[in-house]
Short mmCIF file of C-alpha atoms and ligand atoms in Angstrom, two decimals:
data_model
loop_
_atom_site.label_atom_id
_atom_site.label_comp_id
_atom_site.label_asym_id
_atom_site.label_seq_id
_atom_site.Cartn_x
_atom_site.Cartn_y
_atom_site.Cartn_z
CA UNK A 1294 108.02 117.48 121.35
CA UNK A 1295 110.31 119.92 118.84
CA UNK A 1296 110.01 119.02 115.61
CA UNK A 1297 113.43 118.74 115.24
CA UNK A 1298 115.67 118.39 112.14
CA UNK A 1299 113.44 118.23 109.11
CA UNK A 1300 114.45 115.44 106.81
CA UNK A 1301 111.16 115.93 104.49
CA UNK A 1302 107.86 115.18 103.19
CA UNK A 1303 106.04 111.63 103.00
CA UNK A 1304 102.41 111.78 100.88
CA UNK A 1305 102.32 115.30 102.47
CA UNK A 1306 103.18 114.07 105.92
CA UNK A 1307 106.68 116.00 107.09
CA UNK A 1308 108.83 114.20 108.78
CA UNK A 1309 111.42 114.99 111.41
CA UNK A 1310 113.96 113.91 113.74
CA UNK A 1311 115.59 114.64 116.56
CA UNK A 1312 119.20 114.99 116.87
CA UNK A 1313 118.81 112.04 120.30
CA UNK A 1314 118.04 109.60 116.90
CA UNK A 1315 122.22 109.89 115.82
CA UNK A 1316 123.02 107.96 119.75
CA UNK A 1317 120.63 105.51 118.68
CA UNK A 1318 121.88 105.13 115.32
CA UNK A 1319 125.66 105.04 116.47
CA UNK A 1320 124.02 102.23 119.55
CA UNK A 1321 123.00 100.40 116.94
CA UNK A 1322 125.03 99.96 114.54
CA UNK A 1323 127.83 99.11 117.15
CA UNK A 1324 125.75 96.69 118.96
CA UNK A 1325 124.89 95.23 115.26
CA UNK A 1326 128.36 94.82 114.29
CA UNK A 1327 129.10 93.47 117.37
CA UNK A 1328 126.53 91.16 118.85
CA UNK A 1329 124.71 90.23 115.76
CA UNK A 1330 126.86 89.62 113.03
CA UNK A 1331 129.29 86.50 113.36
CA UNK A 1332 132.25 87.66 113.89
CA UNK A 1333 134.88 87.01 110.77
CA UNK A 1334 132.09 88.94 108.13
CA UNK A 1335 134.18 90.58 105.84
CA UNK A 1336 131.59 94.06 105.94
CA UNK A 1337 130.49 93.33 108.72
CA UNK A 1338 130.08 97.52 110.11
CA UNK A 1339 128.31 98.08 106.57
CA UNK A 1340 125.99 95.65 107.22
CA UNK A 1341 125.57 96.94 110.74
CA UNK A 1342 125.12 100.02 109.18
CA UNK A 1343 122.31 98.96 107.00
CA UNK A 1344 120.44 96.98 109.51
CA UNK A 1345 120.73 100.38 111.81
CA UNK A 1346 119.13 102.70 108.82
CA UNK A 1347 116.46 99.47 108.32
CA UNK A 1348 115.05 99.59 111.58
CA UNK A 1349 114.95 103.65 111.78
CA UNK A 1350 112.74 103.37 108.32
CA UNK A 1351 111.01 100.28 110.04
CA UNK A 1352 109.88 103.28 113.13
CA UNK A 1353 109.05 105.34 110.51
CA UNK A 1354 106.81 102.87 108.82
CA UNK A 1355 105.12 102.10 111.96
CA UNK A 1356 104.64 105.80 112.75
CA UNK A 1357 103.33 106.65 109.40
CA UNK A 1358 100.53 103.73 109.82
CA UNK A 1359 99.57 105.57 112.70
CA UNK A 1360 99.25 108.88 110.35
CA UNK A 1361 97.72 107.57 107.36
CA UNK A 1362 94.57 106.33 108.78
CA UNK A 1363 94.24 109.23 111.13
CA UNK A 1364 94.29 110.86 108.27
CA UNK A 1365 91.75 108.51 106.47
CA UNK A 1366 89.43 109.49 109.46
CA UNK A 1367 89.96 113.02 108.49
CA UNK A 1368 92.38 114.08 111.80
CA UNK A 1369 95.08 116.42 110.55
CA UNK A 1370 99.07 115.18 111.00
CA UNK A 1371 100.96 118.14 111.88
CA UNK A 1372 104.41 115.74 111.40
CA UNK A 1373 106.12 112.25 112.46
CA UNK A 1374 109.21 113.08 114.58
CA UNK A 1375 111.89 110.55 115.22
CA UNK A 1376 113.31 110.54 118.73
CA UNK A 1377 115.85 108.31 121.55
CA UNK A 1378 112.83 106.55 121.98
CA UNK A 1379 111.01 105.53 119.18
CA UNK A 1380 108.76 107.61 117.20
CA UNK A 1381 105.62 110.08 117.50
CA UNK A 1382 103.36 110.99 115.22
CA UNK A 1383 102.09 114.07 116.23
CA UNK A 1384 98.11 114.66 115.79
CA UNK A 1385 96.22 118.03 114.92
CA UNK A 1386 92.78 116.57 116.73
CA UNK A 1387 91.77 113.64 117.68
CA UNK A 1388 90.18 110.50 115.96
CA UNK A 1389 86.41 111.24 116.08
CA UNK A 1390 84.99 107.82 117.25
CA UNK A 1391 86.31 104.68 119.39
CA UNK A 1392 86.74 102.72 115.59
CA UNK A 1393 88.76 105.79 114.66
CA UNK A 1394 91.23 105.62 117.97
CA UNK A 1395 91.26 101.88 118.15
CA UNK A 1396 92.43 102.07 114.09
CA UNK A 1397 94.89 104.60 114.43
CA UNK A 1398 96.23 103.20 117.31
CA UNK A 1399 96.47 99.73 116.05
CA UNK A 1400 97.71 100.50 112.49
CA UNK A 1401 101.15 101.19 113.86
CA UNK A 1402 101.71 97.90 115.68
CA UNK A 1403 99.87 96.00 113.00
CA UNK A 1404 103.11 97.73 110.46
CA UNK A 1405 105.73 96.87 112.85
CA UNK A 1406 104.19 92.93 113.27
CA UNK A 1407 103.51 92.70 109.35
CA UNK A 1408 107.44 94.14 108.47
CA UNK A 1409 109.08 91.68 111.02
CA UNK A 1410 106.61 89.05 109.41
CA UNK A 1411 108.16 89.54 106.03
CA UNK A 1412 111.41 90.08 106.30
CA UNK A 1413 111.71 86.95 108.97
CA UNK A 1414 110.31 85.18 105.92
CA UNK A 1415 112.72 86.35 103.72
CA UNK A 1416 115.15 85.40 106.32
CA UNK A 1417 114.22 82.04 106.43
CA UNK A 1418 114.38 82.03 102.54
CA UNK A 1419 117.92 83.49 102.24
CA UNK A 1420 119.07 81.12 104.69
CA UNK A 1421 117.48 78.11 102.86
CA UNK A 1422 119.29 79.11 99.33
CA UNK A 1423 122.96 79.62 101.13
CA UNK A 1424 122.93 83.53 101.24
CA UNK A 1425 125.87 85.19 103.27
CA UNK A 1426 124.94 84.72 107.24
CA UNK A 1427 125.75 88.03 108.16
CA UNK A 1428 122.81 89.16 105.88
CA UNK A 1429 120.53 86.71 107.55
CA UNK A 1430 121.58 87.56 111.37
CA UNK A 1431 120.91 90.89 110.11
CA UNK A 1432 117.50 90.67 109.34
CA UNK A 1433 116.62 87.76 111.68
CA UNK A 1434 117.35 91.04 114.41
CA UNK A 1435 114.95 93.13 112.32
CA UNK A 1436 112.34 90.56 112.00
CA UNK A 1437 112.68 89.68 116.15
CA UNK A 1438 113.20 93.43 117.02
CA UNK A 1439 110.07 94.73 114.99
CA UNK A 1440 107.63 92.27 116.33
CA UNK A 1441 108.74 93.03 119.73
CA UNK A 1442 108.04 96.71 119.16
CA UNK A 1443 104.71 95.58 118.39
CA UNK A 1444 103.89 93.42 121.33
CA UNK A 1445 105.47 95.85 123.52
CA UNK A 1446 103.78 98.82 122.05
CA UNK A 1447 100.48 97.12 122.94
CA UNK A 1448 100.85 96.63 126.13
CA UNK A 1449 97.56 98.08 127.73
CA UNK A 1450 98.74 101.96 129.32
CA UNK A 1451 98.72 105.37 127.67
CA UNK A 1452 100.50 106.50 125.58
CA UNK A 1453 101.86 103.78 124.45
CA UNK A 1454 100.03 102.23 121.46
CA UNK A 1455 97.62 99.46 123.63
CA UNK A 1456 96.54 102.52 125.58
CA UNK A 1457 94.87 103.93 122.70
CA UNK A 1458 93.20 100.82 122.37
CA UNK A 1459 92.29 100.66 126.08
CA UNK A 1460 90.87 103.64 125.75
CA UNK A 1461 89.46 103.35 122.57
CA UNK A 1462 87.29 100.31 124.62
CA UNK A 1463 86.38 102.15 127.16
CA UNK A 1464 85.07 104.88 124.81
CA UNK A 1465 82.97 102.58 123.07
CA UNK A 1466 81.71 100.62 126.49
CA UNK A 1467 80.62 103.88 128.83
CA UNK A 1468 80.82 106.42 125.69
CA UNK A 1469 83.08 109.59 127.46
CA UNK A 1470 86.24 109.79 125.87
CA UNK A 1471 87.57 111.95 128.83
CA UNK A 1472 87.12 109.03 131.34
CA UNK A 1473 88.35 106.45 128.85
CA UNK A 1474 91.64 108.55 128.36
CA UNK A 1475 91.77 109.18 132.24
CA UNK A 1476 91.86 105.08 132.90
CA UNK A 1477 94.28 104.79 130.21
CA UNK A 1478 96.72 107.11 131.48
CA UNK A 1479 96.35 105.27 134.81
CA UNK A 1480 96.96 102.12 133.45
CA UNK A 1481 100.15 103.85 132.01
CA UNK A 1482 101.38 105.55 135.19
CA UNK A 1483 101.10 101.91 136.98
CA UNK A 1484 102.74 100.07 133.68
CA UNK A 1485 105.47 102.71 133.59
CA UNK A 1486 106.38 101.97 137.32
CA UNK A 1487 106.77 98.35 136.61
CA UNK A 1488 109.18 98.87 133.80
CA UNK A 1489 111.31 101.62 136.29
CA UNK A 1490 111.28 99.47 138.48
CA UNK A 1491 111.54 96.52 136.42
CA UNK A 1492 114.65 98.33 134.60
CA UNK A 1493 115.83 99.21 138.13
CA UNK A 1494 116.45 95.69 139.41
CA UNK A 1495 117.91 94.48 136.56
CA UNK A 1496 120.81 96.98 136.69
CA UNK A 1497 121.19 96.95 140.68
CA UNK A 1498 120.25 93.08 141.25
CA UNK A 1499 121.52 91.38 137.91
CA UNK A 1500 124.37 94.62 136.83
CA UNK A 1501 122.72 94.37 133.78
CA UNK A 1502 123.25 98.04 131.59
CA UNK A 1503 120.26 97.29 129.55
CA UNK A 1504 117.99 98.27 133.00
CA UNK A 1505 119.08 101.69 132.18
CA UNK A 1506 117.18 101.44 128.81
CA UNK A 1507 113.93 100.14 130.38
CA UNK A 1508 114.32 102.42 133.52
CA UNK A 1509 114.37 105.20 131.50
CA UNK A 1510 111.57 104.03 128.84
CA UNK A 1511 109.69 103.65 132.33
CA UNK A 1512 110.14 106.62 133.39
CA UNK A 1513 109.34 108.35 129.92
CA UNK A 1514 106.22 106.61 130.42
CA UNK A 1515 104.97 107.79 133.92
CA UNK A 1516 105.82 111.25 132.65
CA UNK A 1517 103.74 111.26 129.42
CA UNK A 1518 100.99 109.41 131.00
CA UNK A 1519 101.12 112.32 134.00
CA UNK A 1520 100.35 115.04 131.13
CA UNK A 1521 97.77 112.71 129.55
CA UNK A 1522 95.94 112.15 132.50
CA UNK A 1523 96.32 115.71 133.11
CA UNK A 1524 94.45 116.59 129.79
CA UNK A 1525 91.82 114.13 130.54
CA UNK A 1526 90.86 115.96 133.54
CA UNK A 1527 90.90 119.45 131.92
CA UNK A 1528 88.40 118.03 129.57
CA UNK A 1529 86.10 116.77 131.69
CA UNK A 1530 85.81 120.64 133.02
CA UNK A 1531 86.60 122.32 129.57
CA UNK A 1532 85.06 119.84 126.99
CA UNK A 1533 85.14 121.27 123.93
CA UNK A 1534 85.55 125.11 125.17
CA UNK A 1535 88.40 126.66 122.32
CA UNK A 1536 91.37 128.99 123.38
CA UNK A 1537 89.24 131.84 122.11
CA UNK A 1538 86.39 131.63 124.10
CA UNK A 1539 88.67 132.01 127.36
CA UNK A 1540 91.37 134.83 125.77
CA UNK A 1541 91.94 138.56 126.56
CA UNK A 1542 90.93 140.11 122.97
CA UNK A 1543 91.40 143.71 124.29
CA UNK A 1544 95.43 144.30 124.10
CA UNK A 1545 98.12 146.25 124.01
CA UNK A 1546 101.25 145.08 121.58
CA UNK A 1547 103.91 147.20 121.60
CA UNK A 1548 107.27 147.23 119.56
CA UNK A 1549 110.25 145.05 121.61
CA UNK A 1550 112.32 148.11 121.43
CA UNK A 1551 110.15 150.54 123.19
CA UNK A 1552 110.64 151.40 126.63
CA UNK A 1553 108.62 150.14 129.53
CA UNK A 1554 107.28 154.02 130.03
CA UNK A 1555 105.93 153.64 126.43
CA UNK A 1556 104.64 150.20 127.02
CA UNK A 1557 102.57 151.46 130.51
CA UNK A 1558 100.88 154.01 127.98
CA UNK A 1559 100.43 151.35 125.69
CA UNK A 1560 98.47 149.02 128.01
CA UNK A 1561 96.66 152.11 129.80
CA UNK A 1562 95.26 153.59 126.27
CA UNK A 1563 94.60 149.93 124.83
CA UNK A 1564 93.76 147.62 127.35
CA UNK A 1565 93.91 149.17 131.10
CA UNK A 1566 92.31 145.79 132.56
CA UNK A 1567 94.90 143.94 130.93
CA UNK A 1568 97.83 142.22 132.75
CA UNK A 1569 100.43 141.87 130.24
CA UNK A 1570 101.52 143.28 127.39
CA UNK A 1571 102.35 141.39 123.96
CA UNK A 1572 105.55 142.29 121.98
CA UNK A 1573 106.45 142.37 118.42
CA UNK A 1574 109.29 142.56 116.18
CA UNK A 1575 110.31 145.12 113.66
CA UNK A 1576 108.72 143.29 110.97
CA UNK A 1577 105.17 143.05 113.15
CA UNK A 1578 105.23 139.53 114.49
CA UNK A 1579 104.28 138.75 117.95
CA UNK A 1580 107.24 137.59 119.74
CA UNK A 1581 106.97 137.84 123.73
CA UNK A 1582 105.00 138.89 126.19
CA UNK A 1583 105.79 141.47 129.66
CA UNK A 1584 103.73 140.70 132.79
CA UNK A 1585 101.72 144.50 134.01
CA UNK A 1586 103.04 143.30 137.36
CA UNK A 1587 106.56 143.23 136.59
CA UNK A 1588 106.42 147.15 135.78
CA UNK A 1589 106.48 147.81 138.88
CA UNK A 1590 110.28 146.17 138.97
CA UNK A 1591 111.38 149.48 137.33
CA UNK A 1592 111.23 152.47 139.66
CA UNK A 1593 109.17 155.50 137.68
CA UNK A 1594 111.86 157.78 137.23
CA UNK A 1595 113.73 155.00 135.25
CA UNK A 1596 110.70 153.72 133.11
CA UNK A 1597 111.58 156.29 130.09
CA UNK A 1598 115.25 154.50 129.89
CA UNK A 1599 114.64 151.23 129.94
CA UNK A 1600 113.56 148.75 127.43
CA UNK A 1601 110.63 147.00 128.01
CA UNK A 1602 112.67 144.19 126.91
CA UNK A 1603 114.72 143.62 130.08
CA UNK A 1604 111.41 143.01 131.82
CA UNK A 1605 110.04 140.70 129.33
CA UNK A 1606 109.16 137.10 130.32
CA UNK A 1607 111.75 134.73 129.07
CA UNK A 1608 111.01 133.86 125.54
CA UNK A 1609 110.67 130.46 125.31
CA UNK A 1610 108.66 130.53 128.17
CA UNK A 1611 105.90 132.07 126.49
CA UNK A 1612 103.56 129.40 124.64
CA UNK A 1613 102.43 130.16 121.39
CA UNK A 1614 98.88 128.93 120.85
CA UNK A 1615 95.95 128.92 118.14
CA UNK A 1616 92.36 130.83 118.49
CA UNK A 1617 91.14 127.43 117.73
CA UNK A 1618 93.13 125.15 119.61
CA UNK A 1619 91.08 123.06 122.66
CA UNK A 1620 91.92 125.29 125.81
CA UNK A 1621 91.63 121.85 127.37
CA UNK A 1622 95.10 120.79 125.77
CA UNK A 1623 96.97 123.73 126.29
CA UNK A 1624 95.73 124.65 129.56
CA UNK A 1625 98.44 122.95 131.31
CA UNK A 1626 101.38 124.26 129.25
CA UNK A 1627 99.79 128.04 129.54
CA UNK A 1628 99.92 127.62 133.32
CA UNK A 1629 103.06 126.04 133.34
CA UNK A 1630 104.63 128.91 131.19
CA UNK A 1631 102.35 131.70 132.89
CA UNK A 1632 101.31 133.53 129.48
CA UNK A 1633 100.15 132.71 125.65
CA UNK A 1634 100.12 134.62 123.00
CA UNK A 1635 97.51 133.52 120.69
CA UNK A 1636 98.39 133.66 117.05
CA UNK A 1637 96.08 132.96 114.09
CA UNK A 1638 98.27 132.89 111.04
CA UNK A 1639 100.62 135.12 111.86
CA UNK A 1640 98.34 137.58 113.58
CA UNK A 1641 98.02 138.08 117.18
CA UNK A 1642 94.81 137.76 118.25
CA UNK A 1643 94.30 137.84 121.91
CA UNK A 1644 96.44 137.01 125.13
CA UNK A 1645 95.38 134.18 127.26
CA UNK A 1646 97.56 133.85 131.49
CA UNK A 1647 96.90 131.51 134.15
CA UNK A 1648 94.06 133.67 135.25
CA UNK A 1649 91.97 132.82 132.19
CA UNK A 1650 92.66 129.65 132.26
CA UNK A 1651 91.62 129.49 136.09
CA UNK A 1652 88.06 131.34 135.20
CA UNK A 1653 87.39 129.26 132.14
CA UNK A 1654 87.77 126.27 135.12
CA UNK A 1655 85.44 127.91 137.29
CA UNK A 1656 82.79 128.28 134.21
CA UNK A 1657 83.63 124.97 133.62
CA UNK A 1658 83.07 123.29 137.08
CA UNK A 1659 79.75 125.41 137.15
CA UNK A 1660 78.65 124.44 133.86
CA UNK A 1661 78.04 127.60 132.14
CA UNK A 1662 79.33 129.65 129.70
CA UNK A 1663 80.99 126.37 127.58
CA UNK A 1664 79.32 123.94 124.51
CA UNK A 1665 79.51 121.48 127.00
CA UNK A 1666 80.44 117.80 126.10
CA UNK A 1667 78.39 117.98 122.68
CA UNK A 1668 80.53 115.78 120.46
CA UNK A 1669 78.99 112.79 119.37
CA UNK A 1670 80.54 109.84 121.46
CA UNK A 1671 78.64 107.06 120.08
CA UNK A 1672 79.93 104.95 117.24
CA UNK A 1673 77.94 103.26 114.74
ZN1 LIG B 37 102.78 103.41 117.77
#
């Protein structure tokens, strides 16, 4: 996910959102005014309004449960975005035992349940003592649409919420993580056909709109739990192996504005196994990466002419990844882009293509040259 638009800092959490969060708001807060409030309310699109911003602070609660007690386990939150489709909270690790991932993963329904809980009550309470009924329809909504999130966020399939506690389960009954997330994110795949499908029929059978909503939230799911069964299955080959144990360390980085004869010297006096060369700016920082192979797009006699630029590999296609990171979990997005550059703070530090990735898999499916699967799966 992109972190989006920064909206700030929560007990040194950052928070984001993404600019798909406006449709919602503007879905909302006409469906609010529309549907929910009696008709006849003198501020009635205020009120809408308010009950709109509620329930985006009610996603953020729920997402920030998730983040404080993966914090409290001592997993680092890199930020909680805000996106068409709820929220994420976006991990630096993962939670160390099953009790860590079944906590984490509950905390956020358990918000959602305990925030409808309350203001239902209040609801109730308001109504009792004669309070305005728009205000009351208002949070009645919040109260029925927040424990819904909850239920529905625990239904059993990664990555929704009652995946993590599938998996979680499954961690603590046969003790590998990898094969716990792996069931999850099948569990997922199968749950996010049903809603597609689900979401489907309702708009083609019953010409209901809201199938689009659930269609899509299907298909969202079938997606996400793709790449998290994908990750599963790179750990169970990788385990623990980091991004630096599998990276090119000899390299050749060369300004952006050189030419691709100056770049070929470059990689020949630097790194002459190497197949790609890593850019940089002006001001030193790695910014893209050029493929050896695609020199040879340039005929020779042109090579002093052009810039090595024009040959580069698009820029947002190169991933940016850490010395530290799992090579498990970036695996798929290195192959998918074709290169990495691997930055520590600012510094490049080594290059990493699909070839290393494919050797580290061969090490891997021979079982040498890795930790292998030391963590500590047991829970006390
Ligand atoms: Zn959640």
């Amino acid at each position: 996910m992109r972190p989006g638009v920064p909206l700030g800092t929560i007990a040194g959490i950052k928070i984001g959102a993404n600019w798909s969060v406006l449709v919602v708001a503007v879905l909302l807060v006409q469906m609010l005014a529309l549907a929910v409030v009696p008709a006849g309310t003198p501020v009635r699109w205020l009120l809408a309004t308010a009950g709109a911003v509620t329930f985006l602070l009610s996603l953020l609660a729920h997402e920030l449960a998730h983040a404080f007690v993966a914090r409290a386990f001592g997993v680092r939150v890199e930020r909680v975005t805000l996106w068409l489709l709820g929220g994420v909270a976006e991990l630096g690790g993962e939670p160390p035992s099953p009790r860590a991932d079944l906590l984490t993963a509950a905390a956020g329904p358990a918000a959602s349940a305990l925030f409808g809980g309350l203001v239902g009550t209040i609801a109730v309470g308001l109504d009792a003592i004669g309070a305005p009924a728009g205000v009351v329809a208002v949070m009645r909504w919040l109260a029925a649409v927040n424990v819904l999130l909850a239920a529905f966020n625990l239904l059993p399939g990664a990555p929704l919420d009652g995946g993590r506690v599938l998996r979680a389960a499954l961690w603590r009954w046969h003790g590998d993580r990898d094969r716990a997330a792996l069931g999850a994110a099948g569990v997922g795949r199968v749950l996010g056909w049903c809603l597609l499908a689900l979401g489907a029929s309702e708009l083609l059978v019953a010409g209901l709109i809201g199938g689009i909503w659930l269609a899509l939230i299907g298909w969202f799911l079938v997606s996400a739990a793709g790449v998290e069964a994908g990750i599963a299955r790179n750990r169970m080959v990788l385990h623990d192996a980091p991004v630096s144990s599998a990276m090119q360390t000899r390299i050749a980085c060369v300004d952006a504005d050189c030419t691709v004869a100056e770049a070929a010297a470059a990689v020949i006096e630097a790194a002459p196994e190497g197949r790609a060369v890593a850019l940089r700016t002006a001001g030193g920082r790695p910014e893209g990466l050029v493929r050896v192979a695609d020199f040879a797009r340039v005929p020779p006699s042109q090579r002093a002419d052009v810039p090595v630029r024009r040959i580069a590999m698009p820029s947002n296609a190169v991933a940016v990844v850490a010395p530290a990171q799992r090579l498990a979990d970036v695996a798929g997005a290195v192959s998918r882009a074709g290169g990495a550059l691997v930055v520590d703070n600012g510094v490049l530090v080594g290059l990493l293509d699909r070839a290393d990735v494919a050797r580290a898999f061969e090490r891997g499916a021979l079982g040498s040259g890795h930790p292998g699967p030391g963590a500590d799966a047991g829970d006390s």
